[in-house]
CSV table of N, CA and C in Angstrom, one decimal:
chain,number,residue,atom,x,y,z
A,20,MET,N,0.9,-1.2,-0.1
A,20,MET,CA,0.1,0.0,0.0
A,20,MET,C,1.0,1.3,0.0
A,21,GLU,N,0.7,2.2,-0.5
A,21,GLU,CA,1.3,3.5,-0.9
A,21,GLU,C,0.9,4.2,0.2
A,22,THR,N,2.2,4.9,0.9
A,22,THR,CA,1.9,5.7,1.9
A,22,THR,C,2.6,7.2,1.6
A,23,ARG,N,2.1,8.4,2.5
A,23,ARG,CA,2.9,9.5,2.3
A,23,ARG,C,4.1,9.4,3.3
A,24,SER,N,4.9,10.6,3.0
A,24,SER,CA,5.8,10.6,4.0
A,24,SER,C,5.5,10.9,5.5
A,25,GLU,N,4.2,11.4,5.9
A,25,GLU,CA,3.7,11.6,7.2
A,25,GLU,C,3.2,10.3,7.8
A,26,GLY,N,3.3,9.2,6.9
A,26,GLY,CA,3.2,7.8,7.3
A,26,GLY,C,1.7,7.3,7.5
A,27,TYR,N,0.6,7.9,6.8
A,27,TYR,CA,-0.6,7.4,6.6
A,27,TYR,C,-0.9,7.3,5.3
A,28,PRO,N,-1.8,6.2,4.9
A,28,PRO,CA,-2.2,5.9,3.4
A,28,PRO,C,-2.5,6.9,2.6
A,29,MET,N,-2.4,7.0,1.4
A,29,MET,CA,-2.9,8.0,0.5
A,29,MET,C,-4.5,7.7,0.3
A,30,SER,N,-5.0,8.7,0.1
A,30,SER,CA,-6.5,8.5,-0.5
A,30,SER,C,-6.7,8.1,-1.8
A,31,ILE,N,-7.9,7.5,-2.0
A,31,ILE,CA,-7.9,6.8,-3.5
A,31,ILE,C,-7.7,8.0,-4.5
A,32,THR,N,-8.1,9.3,-4.1
A,32,THR,CA,-7.7,10.4,-5.0
A,32,THR,C,-6.3,10.6,-5.4
A,33,GLU,N,-5.5,10.5,-4.3
A,33,GLU,CA,-4.3,10.9,-4.3
A,33,GLU,C,-3.5,9.8,-5.1
A,34,LEU,N,-3.9,8.5,-5.0
A,34,LEU,CA,-3.3,7.4,-5.7
A,34,LEU,C,-3.5,7.7,-7.3
A,35,MET,N,-5.0,7.9,-7.6
A,35,MET,CA,-5.2,8.2,-8.9
A,35,MET,C,-4.3,9.3,-9.6
A,36,GLU,N,-4.1,10.4,-8.6
A,36,GLU,CA,-3.5,11.5,-9.3
A,36,GLU,C,-2.1,11.0,-9.8
A,37,LEU,N,-1.3,10.0,-9.2
A,37,LEU,CA,0.1,9.6,-9.7
A,37,LEU,C,0.2,9.4,-11.2
A,38,GLU,N,-0.8,8.8,-11.8
A,38,GLU,CA,-0.7,8.5,-13.1
A,38,GLU,C,-1.8,9.4,-14.0
A,39,SER,N,-2.1,10.5,-13.7
A,39,SER,CA,-3.3,11.2,-14.4
A,39,SER,C,-2.9,12.5,-15.1
A,40,GLU,N,-3.5,12.3,-16.4
A,40,GLU,CA,-3.2,13.7,-17.2
A,40,GLU,C,-4.4,14.5,-17.1
A,41,TYR,N,-5.1,14.2,-16.3
A,41,TYR,CA,-6.4,15.1,-16.3
A,41,TYR,C,-6.3,16.3,-15.3
A,42,SER,N,-6.9,17.3,-15.5
A,42,SER,CA,-6.9,18.5,-14.5
A,42,SER,C,-8.1,18.6,-13.6
A,43,ILE,N,-9.1,17.9,-14.1
A,43,ILE,CA,-10.3,18.0,-13.1
A,43,ILE,C,-11.1,16.6,-12.7
A,44,LYS,N,-11.3,16.3,-11.5
A,44,LYS,CA,-11.9,15.3,-11.0
A,44,LYS,C,-13.0,15.7,-10.2
A,45,ALA,N,-14.0,14.7,-10.4
A,45,ALA,CA,-15.2,15.1,-9.6
A,45,ALA,C,-16.0,13.8,-9.3
A,46,TYR,N,-16.7,13.7,-8.2
A,46,TYR,CA,-17.5,12.6,-7.8
A,46,TYR,C,-19.1,13.2,-8.1
A,47,ILE,N,-19.9,12.3,-8.9
A,47,ILE,CA,-21.3,12.8,-9.4
A,47,ILE,C,-22.0,11.9,-8.8
A,48,LEU,N,-22.9,12.2,-7.5
A,48,LEU,CA,-23.8,11.6,-7.0
A,48,LEU,C,-25.2,11.7,-7.7
A,49,ILE,N,-25.7,10.5,-7.9
A,49,ILE,CA,-27.0,10.5,-8.8
A,49,ILE,C,-28.1,9.8,-7.9
A,50,LYS,N,-29.2,10.6,-7.8
A,50,LYS,CA,-30.6,9.9,-7.5
A,50,LYS,C,-31.2,9.4,-8.7
A,51,ALA,N,-31.6,8.1,-9.0
A,51,ALA,CA,-32.4,7.5,-10.0
A,51,ALA,C,-33.7,6.7,-9.7
A,52,ASP,N,-34.4,6.7,-10.7
A,52,ASP,CA,-35.5,5.6,-10.7
A,52,ASP,C,-34.8,4.4,-10.5
A,53,PRO,N,-35.1,3.5,-9.4
A,53,PRO,CA,-34.9,2.2,-9.3
A,53,PRO,C,-34.6,1.4,-10.5
A,54,ARG,N,-35.9,1.5,-11.2
A,54,ARG,CA,-36.0,0.5,-12.4
A,54,ARG,C,-35.0,0.7,-13.4
A,55,GLU,N,-34.6,2.1,-13.5
A,55,GLU,CA,-33.7,2.5,-14.7
A,55,GLU,C,-32.1,2.4,-14.2
A,56,ILE,N,-31.9,1.9,-13.0
A,56,ILE,CA,-30.4,2.0,-12.7
A,56,ILE,C,-29.6,1.1,-13.5
A,57,PRO,N,-30.0,-0.2,-13.8
A,57,PRO,CA,-29.2,-1.0,-14.9
A,57,PRO,C,-29.0,-0.1,-16.1
A,58,SER,N,-29.9,0.5,-16.8
A,58,SER,CA,-29.8,1.1,-18.0
A,58,SER,C,-28.8,2.3,-17.9
A,59,ILE,N,-28.9,2.9,-16.6
A,59,ILE,CA,-28.1,4.2,-16.5
A,59,ILE,C,-26.7,3.9,-16.3
A,60,MET,N,-26.4,2.6,-15.5
A,60,MET,CA,-25.3,2.2,-15.4
A,60,MET,C,-24.4,1.7,-16.7
A,61,LEU,N,-25.0,1.1,-17.8
A,61,LEU,CA,-24.7,0.8,-18.9
A,61,LEU,C,-24.2,2.1,-19.8
A,62,ALA,N,-25.1,3.1,-19.6
A,62,ALA,CA,-24.9,4.1,-20.3
A,62,ALA,C,-23.6,4.9,-19.8
A,63,LEU,N,-23.4,5.1,-18.4
A,63,LEU,CA,-22.3,5.6,-17.8
A,63,LEU,C,-21.1,4.9,-18.2
A,64,SER,N,-21.0,3.7,-18.5
A,64,SER,CA,-19.8,3.0,-18.9
A,64,SER,C,-19.3,3.4,-20.3
A,65,THR,N,-20.1,3.9,-21.1
A,65,THR,CA,-19.7,4.4,-22.3
A,65,THR,C,-19.2,5.8,-22.5
A,66,PHE,N,-19.5,6.4,-21.3
A,66,PHE,CA,-19.1,8.0,-21.4
A,66,PHE,C,-17.5,8.3,-21.3
A,67,ASP,N,-16.9,9.0,-21.9
A,67,ASP,CA,-15.5,9.5,-22.0
A,67,ASP,C,-15.5,10.1,-20.6
A,68,GLY,N,-14.5,10.0,-19.8
A,68,GLY,CA,-14.2,10.6,-18.5
A,68,GLY,C,-14.7,9.9,-17.3
A,69,VAL,N,-15.7,9.1,-17.5
A,69,VAL,CA,-16.1,8.3,-16.4
A,69,VAL,C,-15.2,7.1,-16.1
A,70,LYS,N,-14.7,7.1,-14.9
A,70,LYS,CA,-13.5,6.2,-14.4
A,70,LYS,C,-14.1,4.9,-13.6
A,71,THR,N,-15.3,5.4,-12.7
A,71,THR,CA,-15.7,4.4,-11.9
A,71,THR,C,-17.3,4.6,-11.8
A,72,ALA,N,-18.2,3.8,-11.7
A,72,ALA,CA,-19.7,4.2,-11.3
A,72,ALA,C,-20.0,2.9,-10.4
A,73,ASP,N,-20.7,3.2,-9.3
A,73,ASP,CA,-21.1,2.2,-8.3
A,73,ASP,C,-22.5,2.5,-8.0
A,74,VAL,N,-23.3,1.4,-7.6
A,74,VAL,CA,-24.6,1.4,-7.1
A,74,VAL,C,-24.3,1.4,-5.6
A,75,VAL,N,-25.0,2.4,-4.9
A,75,VAL,CA,-24.7,2.4,-3.6
A,75,VAL,C,-26.0,2.6,-2.8
A,76,THR,N,-25.9,2.5,-1.4
A,76,THR,CA,-27.1,2.5,-0.6
A,76,THR,C,-27.1,4.1,0.1
A,77,GLY,N,-28.1,4.6,0.8
A,77,GLY,CA,-28.1,5.9,1.2
A,77,GLY,C,-29.1,6.8,0.3
A,78,PRO,N,-28.9,8.2,0.6
A,78,PRO,CA,-29.5,9.2,-0.2
A,78,PRO,C,-29.4,9.2,-1.8
A,79,TYR,N,-28.2,8.6,-2.1
A,79,TYR,CA,-28.0,8.6,-3.5
A,79,TYR,C,-27.9,7.1,-4.0
A,80,ASP,N,-28.1,7.0,-5.4
A,80,ASP,CA,-28.3,5.6,-5.8
A,80,ASP,C,-27.0,5.0,-6.6
A,81,ILE,N,-26.4,6.1,-7.3
A,81,ILE,CA,-25.1,5.9,-7.9
A,81,ILE,C,-24.3,7.0,-7.4
A,82,ILE,N,-22.7,6.4,-7.5
A,82,ILE,CA,-21.8,7.5,-7.5
A,82,ILE,C,-20.7,7.2,-8.6
A,83,VAL,N,-20.4,8.2,-9.2
A,83,VAL,CA,-19.6,8.2,-10.3
A,83,VAL,C,-18.2,8.9,-10.0
A,84,PHE,N,-17.2,8.5,-10.3
A,84,PHE,CA,-15.9,9.2,-10.2
A,84,PHE,C,-15.4,9.4,-11.7
A,85,ALA,N,-15.3,10.9,-12.1
A,85,ALA,CA,-14.9,11.1,-13.3
A,85,ALA,C,-13.5,12.1,-13.5
A,86,GLU,N,-12.8,11.8,-14.7
A,86,GLU,CA,-11.6,12.6,-14.5
A,86,GLU,C,-11.6,13.1,-16.0
A,87,LEU,N,-11.5,14.4,-16.1
A,87,LEU,CA,-11.8,15.2,-17.6
A,87,LEU,C,-10.6,16.2,-17.6
A,88,ARG,N,-10.4,16.7,-18.9
A,88,ARG,CA,-9.4,17.7,-19.1
A,88,ARG,C,-9.7,19.1,-18.5
A,89,ASN,N,-10.9,19.6,-18.3
A,89,ASN,CA,-11.3,20.8,-18.0
A,89,ASN,C,-12.7,20.8,-17.4
A,90,GLN,N,-13.2,21.9,-17.0
A,90,GLN,CA,-14.5,22.3,-16.2
A,90,GLN,C,-15.6,22.1,-17.7
A,91,ASP,N,-15.3,22.7,-18.6
A,91,ASP,CA,-16.3,22.5,-19.7
A,91,ASP,C,-16.6,21.2,-20.0
A,92,GLU,N,-15.5,20.3,-20.1
A,92,GLU,CA,-15.9,18.8,-20.5
A,92,GLU,C,-16.6,18.3,-19.2
A,93,LEU,N,-16.5,18.6,-18.1
A,93,LEU,CA,-17.0,17.8,-16.9
A,93,LEU,C,-18.7,18.6,-17.1
A,94,GLY,N,-18.7,19.8,-17.5
A,94,GLY,CA,-20.1,20.3,-17.6
A,94,GLY,C,-21.1,19.6,-18.8
A,95,ARG,N,-20.4,19.3,-19.7
A,95,ARG,CA,-21.0,18.6,-20.7
A,95,ARG,C,-21.4,17.2,-20.5
A,96,LEU,N,-20.5,16.5,-19.6
A,96,LEU,CA,-20.7,15.2,-19.3
A,96,LEU,C,-21.9,15.2,-18.1
A,97,VAL,N,-21.9,16.0,-17.4
A,97,VAL,CA,-23.2,16.2,-16.2
A,97,VAL,C,-24.3,16.5,-17.0
A,98,ILE,N,-24.3,17.7,-17.7
A,98,ILE,CA,-25.6,18.4,-18.2
A,98,ILE,C,-26.0,17.7,-19.6
A,99,ASN,N,-25.2,17.5,-20.2
A,99,ASN,CA,-25.6,16.8,-21.9
A,99,ASN,C,-25.8,15.4,-21.8
A,100,LYS,N,-24.9,14.6,-20.9
A,100,LYS,CA,-25.0,13.1,-21.0
A,100,LYS,C,-25.9,12.5,-19.8
A,101,ILE,N,-25.4,12.9,-18.5
A,101,ILE,CA,-26.0,12.2,-17.3
A,101,ILE,C,-27.5,12.7,-17.1
A,102,HIS,N,-27.6,14.1,-17.1
A,102,HIS,CA,-29.0,14.7,-16.9
A,102,HIS,C,-30.0,14.2,-17.9
A,103,SER,N,-29.3,13.8,-19.3
A,103,SER,CA,-30.4,13.4,-20.2
A,103,SER,C,-30.8,12.0,-20.1
A,104,LEU,N,-30.1,11.3,-19.1
A,104,LEU,CA,-30.4,9.7,-19.2
A,104,LEU,C,-31.9,9.7,-18.5
A,105,GLU,N,-32.6,8.7,-19.2
A,105,GLU,CA,-34.0,8.1,-18.5
A,105,GLU,C,-33.6,7.5,-17.3
A,106,GLY,N,-34.6,8.2,-16.3
A,106,GLY,CA,-34.4,7.6,-14.9
A,106,GLY,C,-33.8,8.7,-13.9
A,107,VAL,N,-32.7,9.4,-14.6
A,107,VAL,CA,-31.8,10.3,-13.6
A,107,VAL,C,-32.9,11.3,-13.1
A,108,ARG,N,-32.8,11.5,-11.8
A,108,ARG,CA,-33.8,12.4,-11.1
A,108,ARG,C,-33.1,13.6,-10.5
A,109,GLU,N,-31.9,13.4,-10.2
A,109,GLU,CA,-31.0,14.4,-9.7
A,109,GLU,C,-29.5,14.1,-9.8
A,110,ALA,N,-28.6,15.0,-10.3
A,110,ALA,CA,-27.2,14.7,-10.3
A,110,ALA,C,-26.5,15.7,-9.4
A,111,LEU,N,-25.7,15.4,-8.4
A,111,LEU,CA,-24.8,16.4,-7.6
A,111,LEU,C,-23.4,16.3,-8.0
A,112,THR,N,-22.8,17.2,-8.5
A,112,THR,CA,-21.3,17.3,-8.8
A,112,THR,C,-20.5,17.8,-7.8
A,113,CYS,N,-19.5,17.1,-7.2
A,113,CYS,CA,-18.6,17.5,-6.2
A,113,CYS,C,-17.3,17.4,-6.8
A,114,VAL,N,-16.6,18.7,-7.1
A,114,VAL,CA,-15.2,18.8,-7.8
A,114,VAL,C,-14.2,18.4,-6.5
A,115,VAL,N,-13.2,17.6,-6.9
A,115,VAL,CA,-12.1,17.6,-5.9
A,115,VAL,C,-11.3,18.7,-5.9
A,116,VAL,N,-11.0,18.9,-4.7
A,116,VAL,CA,-10.1,20.2,-4.7
A,116,VAL,C,-8.9,19.6,-3.7
A,117,LYS,N,-7.7,20.3,-3.9
A,117,LYS,CA,-6.4,20.3,-3.0
A,117,LYS,C,-6.5,21.3,-2.0
A,118,ILE,N,-6.4,21.0,-0.7
A,118,ILE,CA,-6.3,22.0,0.3
A,118,ILE,C,-4.9,21.7,1.2
């Protein structure tokens, strides 16, 4: 397991940054019609920039991790592609920031 010089494990985001050429990373939390989740997952697997998509329990149904070159590409992914999918009720975008 990779560790930082401070001695504690790297976050998944930090590990992914090691080999990344992308400048913007985001988690997209999706609320969906349960009957449409399989088709939404299939569609997500075809979208450029989507690295992972998982069905989860809790207030959201699907969590997507995306890496894109810039904010415009992220906007097109969320607005033009994800929001247009049948069964997507809401998509909340959480951009990864460095602090």
